Amino acid sequence: MCGIVGYIGMQAASEILLAGLEKLEYRGYDSAGIATVGEGEIHCVRAKGKLQNLRSKLDGIENPSQIGIGHTRWATHGKPEEYNAHPHMDVAQRIAVVQNGIVENFRELRLELQQKGHEFKSDTDTEVIPHLIAEYLARPESAAPATLASSPFLEAVRQAVNHLEGAFAIAVISADYSDELIVARQQAPLSIGFGQGEFFCASDTPALIPHTRAVLTMENGELAKLTPLGVEIYSFAGDRIKKSPRTLTWNPIVVEKQGFKHFMLKEIYEQPGVVRGCLEAYTDSTWEASHDTPPVNLGLDESLYENLDRVQILACGTSWHAGLIGKYLLEQLAGIPTMVQYASEFRYAGAPVTPHTLTIGVTQSGETADTLAALAMEKERRKPLKPEYQPRLLGITNRPESSLGHMVPNIIDTHAGIEIGVAATKTFVAQVMAFYALALDLAYRRNTVSKERIQEILGGLRQLPGQIELVLESQERYIEELAHEFGDTQDFIFLGRGINFPIALEGALKLKEISYIHAEGYPAGEMKHGPIALLDAKVPVVAIAMPGSVYDKVLSNAQEAKARDARLIGVTPMDDKEAAETFDDLLPVPVVDEMLSPLLSVIPLQLLAYHIAARRGLDVDQPRNLAKSVTVE
Ligand code: F6R
């Protein structure tokens, strides 16, 4: 969603801001803008559409300003038009603001400000912020805390943020305070990068790492003043907070395409490495059933495990699909009743509170507003209850430095690193790996499956990286060819059962989000209860038929589709005669234990979605209307 960058230092700001915004493009946006201060004025340039449009407007303009803010906007309030693009300014055009989030009380504030004579030019919630700051700057008699008495601009921003409701992160500059960049955070991500005599801010670290690895993640309720001399942090109450940046270990190379046409394809190819990384991080590579030590070590607090009775998983989108596989594993291996709920539903209708319950938030970005709010709600409603109801929160994410990492005391880092393609691929596989580790950890502790079975599953997991490589090598060219045949297809159905039902959902989601083809994922047995009415020769059906408890059932369900003239594509075991006779097109994967099959069956579906979208010439990494990090409700 919206991206924020800011710069203050010794270099010309505008190129740094544009380069920073380019690093945030992956988050999704529909307009962009920058504002700088020079010769006592604010220079603000905005453009609808891609950053290239903004670049063209700035081309040839000499701008030596060494302070500025920039923004990529993902429309929430008001259409994606230039007049709604950020930065927004006050009436006198002395203050410019960029915001990520939603100011929920903007209507009341706007009305109050209009009554005081402020005129508004956009439909956005953000525009109230510069007007509000201007109001407080015009009232120097305000009761500033002693710490802020000498900093009128910072004090005005402090007062303004105290009147904002909702989730927001802002960066503010003023023509009258040209050596101060003020930033504030409340429930939306914002980090500060420390250079030598120069400082940066950004809503996401990829915009900072080309300049510095010394990064400070702001907490909710904090604001900061950045000057060429340093950074001062304060609470919204005005108290000074002492904090130091930490050093990021990231390599800038992870945010390059490295020869792949799209980030999504690169990330699909990173999956064998991701599985290896998870195995190294979570499991004892020498473990055998004869050992007395645990096979898995996730480094979690022991209190999470005590008398554990129930698990509830909260997530959105692809992470929710990973949660569904997690439920299967936790129930079938560890025997723990597990509920999976969309975070956006749970936060307004939480399931009844049960004792000894582990709540797991799954989110690749660690910033999804609904997931964070659902976890916060769970924590709050349990706090006043008896000890057995006290919150036990666990997060699964590849971004442990995110808001989730700050909010939840126990994190399983999935070690997938940053994902740039909007369609989640490697982070999904990594989340599922985290669930294998957790389910095996619990199964061992609870003695719900034999040590021999644990050894078997671990052995199978260790084979997976090589098997994923084999699928990528043997399938990609064929799938690329196959994709040509769906140039005009408008609907797809994906079928799966058991542990592969979530893969049917995931295959459908991948296809619809990047190729804009309508796709539905169904449990194969549910077809005849309604969706079968959709089938005809124009609707391809992709069935996931992996060996195991539901293999024959899925084949029968596929036959039912075939009888309605549907073109049948099967994700099937390699060299399977029956599958070859049933399906029109085969996407074969190595034969593995059913319990492990989702990590293979998902690979051809990712490739299929990718190649159909790429073939249609679509913007695979930044599909329309989507954002990588959904930081608003
Ligand atoms: C799908 C996709 C989205 C995300 C969802 C949750 O490819 O990327 O459905 O899975 O927005 O995002 P996170 O995992 O960041 O909470």
XYZ file of C-alpha atoms in Angstrom, residues 89-576:
488
model
C -0.389 21.021 1.626
C -2.055 23.637 3.842
C -3.791 26.693 2.390
C -0.657 28.868 2.539
C 1.396 26.051 0.993
C 3.959 26.211 3.802
C 3.542 22.633 5.029
C 3.581 19.378 3.042
C 2.543 15.962 4.334
C 2.628 12.380 3.077
C 0.637 9.710 4.867
C 0.230 5.958 4.877
C -2.936 4.739 6.610
C -6.378 6.160 7.222
C -7.355 9.116 9.389
C -10.705 7.823 10.567
C -11.988 11.103 12.037
C -11.047 13.158 8.969
C -14.661 14.186 8.257
C -15.102 15.865 11.660
C -11.664 17.485 11.412
C -12.328 18.709 7.893
C -15.618 20.269 8.933
C -14.032 22.021 11.909
C -11.201 23.320 9.736
C -13.596 24.443 6.995
C -15.524 26.433 9.602
C -12.242 28.173 10.406
C -11.817 29.098 6.739
C -9.595 26.266 5.474
C -10.215 25.294 1.868
C -9.618 21.746 0.722
C -8.518 20.643 -2.712
C -8.697 16.872 -2.537
C -11.079 14.107 -1.453
C -8.465 12.528 0.799
C -8.360 12.002 4.527
C -4.685 13.088 4.526
C -5.305 16.699 3.534
C -6.621 17.544 7.016
C -3.139 16.919 8.455
C -1.214 19.878 6.930
C -4.185 22.150 7.702
C -4.241 20.984 11.288
C -0.489 21.464 11.673
C -0.825 24.977 10.214
C -3.517 25.734 12.822
C -1.232 24.677 15.676
C 1.749 26.534 14.231
C -0.346 29.678 14.176
C -1.011 29.293 17.923
C 2.424 29.527 19.554
C 0.798 29.985 22.970
C 0.068 26.246 22.995
C 1.099 24.360 26.098
C 4.171 22.594 24.729
C 5.964 20.244 27.121
C 9.328 21.641 28.237
C 11.178 19.208 25.955
C 9.519 20.666 22.866
C 9.298 24.342 23.833
C 12.132 25.277 21.450
C 10.796 23.294 18.516
C 7.560 24.916 17.287
C 7.262 22.830 14.098
C 7.717 19.536 15.951
C 5.300 20.726 18.646
C 2.653 21.618 16.043
C 2.963 18.152 14.465
C 2.779 16.590 17.933
C -0.453 18.421 18.685
C -1.911 17.498 15.321
C -1.180 13.768 15.636
C -2.818 13.765 19.039
C -6.051 14.732 17.283
C -5.874 12.051 14.605
C -7.745 8.774 15.021
C -6.949 5.644 13.043
C -3.785 4.035 11.781
C -1.234 6.340 10.168
C 2.418 7.055 9.484
C 3.356 10.543 8.278
C 6.342 12.566 7.095
C 6.124 16.362 7.161
C 8.234 19.268 5.898
C 7.734 23.014 6.171
C 8.989 25.907 4.059
C 9.608 27.799 7.304
C 11.667 25.055 8.982
C 13.799 23.893 6.094
C 16.230 21.921 8.235
C 13.609 19.733 9.958
C 11.873 16.621 8.682
C 9.228 15.398 11.126
C 7.853 11.857 11.097
C 5.241 10.115 13.256
C 3.897 6.600 13.550
C 0.623 5.177 14.860
C -0.224 1.604 13.738
C 1.418 1.952 10.300
C 5.048 1.084 9.563
C 7.805 3.692 9.511
C 11.577 3.380 9.890
C 14.428 5.873 10.065
C 17.759 5.266 8.316
C 20.936 6.772 9.779
C 23.703 7.979 7.417
C 26.702 10.307 7.904
C 25.195 13.797 8.135
C 22.086 12.555 6.337
C 18.963 10.765 7.461
C 16.204 8.915 5.667
C 12.754 7.680 6.503
C 10.678 5.055 4.737
C 7.630 2.914 5.250
C 9.633 -0.156 4.259
C 13.309 -1.036 4.498
C 14.086 -1.696 0.789
C 14.065 2.096 0.313
C 16.690 2.476 3.053
C 19.196 -0.309 2.388
C 20.875 1.268 -0.682
C 21.914 4.097 1.698
C 22.420 2.577 5.127
C 22.031 -0.552 7.234
C 21.613 1.428 10.465
C 17.848 1.465 10.857
C 15.505 2.373 13.673
C 11.963 1.016 13.495
C 9.556 3.493 15.064
C 6.974 2.287 17.565
C 3.332 3.331 17.753
C 2.842 6.693 19.431
C 6.304 8.018 18.528
C 7.347 11.050 16.542
C 10.817 12.112 15.492
C 12.654 15.208 14.326
C 15.315 14.544 11.673
C 17.871 17.289 11.028
C 21.286 17.116 9.298
C 22.755 16.891 12.808
C 20.802 13.913 14.102
C 17.513 12.347 15.117
C 15.429 13.073 18.212
C 12.575 10.762 19.178
C 9.592 11.756 21.330
C 6.369 10.180 22.492
C 3.066 11.719 21.381
C 2.941 13.134 24.942
C 6.191 15.017 24.220
C 8.598 12.957 26.358
C 12.058 12.386 24.935
C 12.810 8.734 24.122
C 16.378 7.439 23.861
C 16.832 4.764 21.196
C 19.559 3.560 18.905
C 19.345 2.116 15.412
C 20.126 -1.551 14.808
C 22.147 -2.943 11.941
C 20.234 -4.734 9.205
C 21.970 -7.795 7.813
C 20.195 -7.551 4.459
C 22.040 -7.723 1.203
C 20.738 -5.179 -1.370
C 20.971 -7.955 -3.986
C 17.775 -9.545 -2.604
C 15.822 -6.653 -4.047
C 17.202 -7.125 -7.579
C 15.718 -9.375 -10.276
C 19.051 -11.115 -10.939
C 18.333 -11.914 -14.588
C 14.730 -13.101 -14.116
C 12.047 -11.335 -16.110
C 9.938 -10.784 -13.004
C 10.449 -10.899 -9.249
C 7.656 -13.473 -9.039
C 9.572 -15.937 -11.226
C 12.773 -15.304 -9.291
C 10.932 -15.944 -6.042
C 9.365 -19.160 -7.382
C 12.910 -20.344 -8.148
C 14.099 -19.380 -4.661
C 11.766 -21.915 -3.063
C 14.149 -24.888 -2.859
C 16.578 -22.636 -0.964
C 13.792 -21.399 1.293
C 12.852 -24.965 2.266
C 16.526 -25.767 2.949
C 16.846 -22.619 5.065
C 13.793 -23.555 7.162
C 15.053 -27.096 7.719
C 18.432 -25.775 8.830
C 16.845 -23.232 11.136
C 14.236 -25.442 12.789
C 15.360 -29.066 12.736
C 18.214 -31.197 13.978
C 19.709 -32.554 10.755
C 21.120 -35.623 12.517
C 17.915 -36.538 14.335
C 16.672 -40.128 14.253
C 13.913 -41.972 16.077
C 16.479 -43.522 18.428
C 17.499 -40.080 19.765
C 16.209 -38.725 23.071
C 16.519 -35.095 22.025
C 13.715 -33.169 20.287
C 13.736 -33.212 16.465
C 12.662 -29.580 16.200
C 13.700 -26.453 18.067
C 11.757 -23.291 17.359
C 13.158 -21.359 20.314
C 9.685 -20.478 21.631
C 8.804 -19.790 25.285
C 7.966 -23.010 27.109
C 4.851 -21.313 28.526
C 3.270 -21.459 25.043
C 3.147 -25.235 25.242
C 1.819 -25.689 28.812
C -1.482 -27.660 28.855
C -2.085 -26.542 25.301
C -5.613 -27.502 24.279
C -6.449 -25.504 21.208
C -4.946 -23.408 18.435
C -6.509 -20.542 16.535
C -4.852 -19.211 13.404
C -5.566 -15.680 12.145
C -4.449 -14.501 8.722
C -5.514 -13.056 5.369
C -5.184 -14.174 1.739
C -2.376 -16.567 0.948
C -1.276 -16.593 4.584
C -4.766 -17.839 5.445
C -4.241 -20.681 2.972
C -0.978 -21.544 4.740
C -3.013 -21.484 7.960
C -5.439 -24.065 6.507
C -2.531 -26.423 5.842
C -1.302 -25.627 9.356
C -4.682 -26.708 10.738
C -4.464 -30.012 8.852
C -0.971 -30.676 10.224
C -1.696 -29.600 13.791
C -4.834 -31.715 13.929
C -3.540 -34.794 12.094
C -0.027 -34.887 13.573
C -0.350 -33.207 16.959
C -4.039 -33.927 17.628
C -4.824 -30.316 18.588
C -8.225 -28.885 17.575
C -7.376 -25.910 15.399
C -9.503 -23.124 14.012
C -8.435 -20.892 11.109
C -10.178 -17.569 10.666
C -9.831 -14.580 8.376
C -8.370 -11.894 10.606
C -10.766 -9.351 9.078
C -13.740 -11.431 10.264
C -12.313 -12.467 13.610
C -11.666 -8.905 14.741
C -15.403 -8.117 14.684
C -16.749 -11.537 15.675
C -14.089 -13.409 17.592
C -14.697 -17.066 18.401
C -15.627 -17.720 22.052
C -12.605 -17.471 24.323
C -11.250 -20.893 25.301
C -8.571 -21.691 27.911
C -5.016 -22.864 27.119
C -5.301 -21.562 23.567
C -2.427 -20.622 21.306
C -3.236 -17.822 18.851
C -1.054 -17.715 15.755
C -0.918 -14.684 13.461
C 0.472 -15.517 10.017
C 1.589 -12.650 7.788
C 4.451 -12.357 5.333
C 4.631 -8.571 5.559
C 4.075 -8.518 9.301
C 2.075 -5.340 8.601
C -1.393 -6.509 7.520
C -3.732 -4.194 9.425
C -6.469 -6.796 9.961
C -4.092 -9.467 11.232
C -2.427 -7.044 13.637
C -5.809 -5.741 14.849
C -7.182 -9.278 15.353
C -4.126 -10.209 17.434
C -4.395 -6.982 19.442
C -8.085 -7.657 20.062
C -7.336 -11.199 21.218
C -4.672 -9.940 23.605
C -6.932 -7.270 25.080
C -10.010 -9.417 25.592
C -8.006 -12.121 27.376
C -6.015 -9.840 29.697
C -8.689 -9.440 32.420
C -9.485 -13.172 32.496
C -8.215 -16.027 34.703
C -4.640 -17.323 34.222
C -5.653 -20.227 31.957
C -7.207 -17.736 29.513
C -4.209 -15.409 29.337
C -3.070 -14.642 25.770
C -0.450 -16.895 24.186
C 0.523 -15.208 20.965
C 2.793 -16.510 18.252
C 3.633 -14.841 14.923
C 4.799 -16.532 11.729
C 6.511 -14.122 9.338
C 9.510 -13.569 7.091
C 9.781 -9.988 8.414
C 10.594 -10.349 12.139
C 11.523 -6.654 12.202
C 7.928 -5.742 11.255
C 5.069 -4.473 13.431
C 4.092 -8.097 14.100
C 7.598 -8.715 15.454
C 7.168 -5.807 17.841
C 3.706 -6.814 18.934
C 4.007 -10.550 19.530
C 6.530 -11.962 22.018
C 7.136 -15.209 20.103
C 7.985 -15.276 16.411
C 8.820 -18.070 14.015
C 11.015 -16.363 11.428
C 10.384 -18.198 8.184
C 13.761 -17.091 6.779
C 12.233 -16.434 3.326
C 13.588 -12.876 3.252
C 11.755 -10.036 1.586
C 9.308 -10.883 -1.204
C 8.873 -8.249 -3.910
C 6.347 -9.841 -6.295
C 2.880 -8.935 -5.043
C 1.707 -12.523 -5.489
C 3.053 -14.468 -2.542
C 5.016 -17.582 -3.534
C 8.169 -18.289 -1.541
C 6.691 -16.778 1.607
C 3.724 -19.166 1.360
C 6.035 -22.175 1.106
C 8.043 -20.832 4.046
C 4.915 -20.343 6.182
C 3.860 -23.913 5.434
C 7.352 -25.081 6.461
C 6.924 -23.244 9.771
C 3.695 -25.193 10.321
C 5.443 -28.521 9.598
C 8.040 -27.619 12.210
C 5.430 -26.546 14.768
C 3.242 -29.612 14.173
C 6.238 -31.959 14.502
C 7.426 -30.117 17.600
C 3.995 -30.531 19.208
C 3.549 -34.106 17.991
C 6.864 -35.041 19.634
C 6.046 -33.270 22.892
C 2.532 -34.747 23.063
C 3.551 -38.142 21.802
C 0.717 -38.174 19.289
C 2.676 -39.914 16.528
C 5.553 -42.365 16.780
C 9.144 -41.202 16.608
C 9.501 -43.391 13.522
C 6.728 -41.438 11.790
C 8.428 -38.167 12.751
C 11.671 -39.473 11.270
C 9.804 -40.449 8.097
C 8.274 -36.974 7.712
C 11.565 -35.215 8.429
C 13.262 -37.465 5.876
C 10.568 -36.531 3.348
C 10.978 -32.819 4.079
C 14.723 -33.107 3.446
C 14.037 -34.513 -0.026
C 11.757 -31.622 -0.919
C 14.277 -28.994 -2.097
C 15.634 -31.396 -4.735
C 12.117 -32.415 -5.741
C 10.995 -28.791 -6.110
C 14.072 -28.185 -8.293
C 13.076 -31.158 -10.418
C 9.526 -29.808 -10.881
C 10.898 -26.394 -11.854
C 13.370 -27.888 -14.317
C 11.003 -30.381 -15.894
C 7.803 -28.327 -15.893
C 8.506 -24.704 -16.626
C 8.978 -24.929 -20.395
C 5.895 -27.147 -20.761
C 3.743 -24.862 -18.604
C 4.911 -21.830 -20.587
C 3.669 -23.570 -23.758
C 0.443 -24.668 -22.108
C -0.236 -21.080 -21.002
C -0.596 -20.100 -24.697
C -3.784 -22.083 -24.844
C -5.582 -19.949 -22.285
C -5.243 -16.614 -24.063
C -9.038 -16.097 -24.084
C -10.090 -18.197 -21.109
C -12.307 -16.325 -18.689
C -12.920 -18.838 -15.902
C -10.931 -21.586 -14.215
C -11.898 -24.075 -11.518
C -9.320 -25.587 -9.144
C -10.158 -28.746 -7.214
C -8.364 -30.364 -4.303
C -9.167 -32.421 -1.238
C -7.739 -32.942 2.211
C -4.340 -31.346 2.640
C -4.456 -30.195 -0.989
C -7.748 -28.313 -0.740
C -5.882 -25.161 0.408
C -3.608 -25.599 -2.637
C -6.698 -25.459 -4.883
C -7.604 -22.162 -3.181
C -4.047 -20.915 -3.559
C -3.850 -21.920 -7.242
C -7.081 -20.015 -7.912
C -5.946 -16.951 -5.951
C -2.582 -16.813 -7.756
C -4.302 -16.996 -11.138
C -6.939 -14.370 -10.442
C -4.651 -11.843 -8.824
C -2.054 -11.675 -11.585
C -3.968 -12.704 -14.733
C -7.402 -11.213 -13.838
C -9.047 -14.490 -14.867
C -11.965 -15.472 -12.687
C -10.933 -18.585 -10.780
C -12.539 -20.597 -7.997
C -10.949 -23.117 -5.685
C -13.194 -25.860 -4.345
C -12.963 -28.990 -2.268
C -13.386 -31.541 -5.069
C -16.239 -33.316 -3.278
C -18.277 -30.106 -3.152
C -18.421 -29.716 -6.944
C -21.688 -31.510 -7.349
C -23.341 -29.340 -4.702
C -23.442 -26.335 -7.009
C -20.317 -25.272 -8.879
C -20.651 -28.116 -11.381
C -23.324 -25.964 -13.030
C -20.536 -23.632 -14.195
C -18.779 -26.297 -16.243
C -18.631 -26.507 -20.000
C -15.930 -26.815 -22.647
C -14.816 -23.224 -22.025
C -13.973 -23.721 -18.337
C -10.713 -25.594 -17.659
C -10.613 -27.605 -14.433
C -7.327 -28.069 -12.609
C -7.468 -30.997 -10.190
C -4.790 -31.797 -7.643
C -4.673 -35.574 -7.449
C -1.804 -36.619 -5.215
C -1.394 -40.202 -3.980
C -2.954 -40.813 -0.580
C -6.282 -41.062 1.199
C -8.269 -39.003 -1.334
C -6.503 -39.824 -4.601
C -9.282 -42.042 -6.038
C -11.943 -39.625 -4.862
C -10.297 -36.703 -6.667
C -9.990 -38.778 -9.846
C -13.729 -39.583 -9.668
C -14.535 -35.898 -9.127
C -12.345 -35.063 -12.139
C -14.267 -37.608 -14.222
C -17.512 -35.838 -13.276
C -16.060 -32.620 -14.682
C -14.844 -34.415 -17.797
C -18.338 -35.719 -18.418
C -19.415 -32.033 -18.644
C -16.823 -31.405 -21.417
C -14.402 -29.545 -19.156
C -10.749 -29.543 -20.199
C -8.972 -31.374 -17.382
C -5.525 -30.414 -16.156
C -4.082 -32.645 -13.448
C -1.361 -32.045 -10.899
C -0.546 -35.701 -10.586
C 2.172 -38.120 -9.508
C 4.891 -38.705 -12.113
C 4.438 -41.782 -14.333
C 0.888 -42.482 -13.157
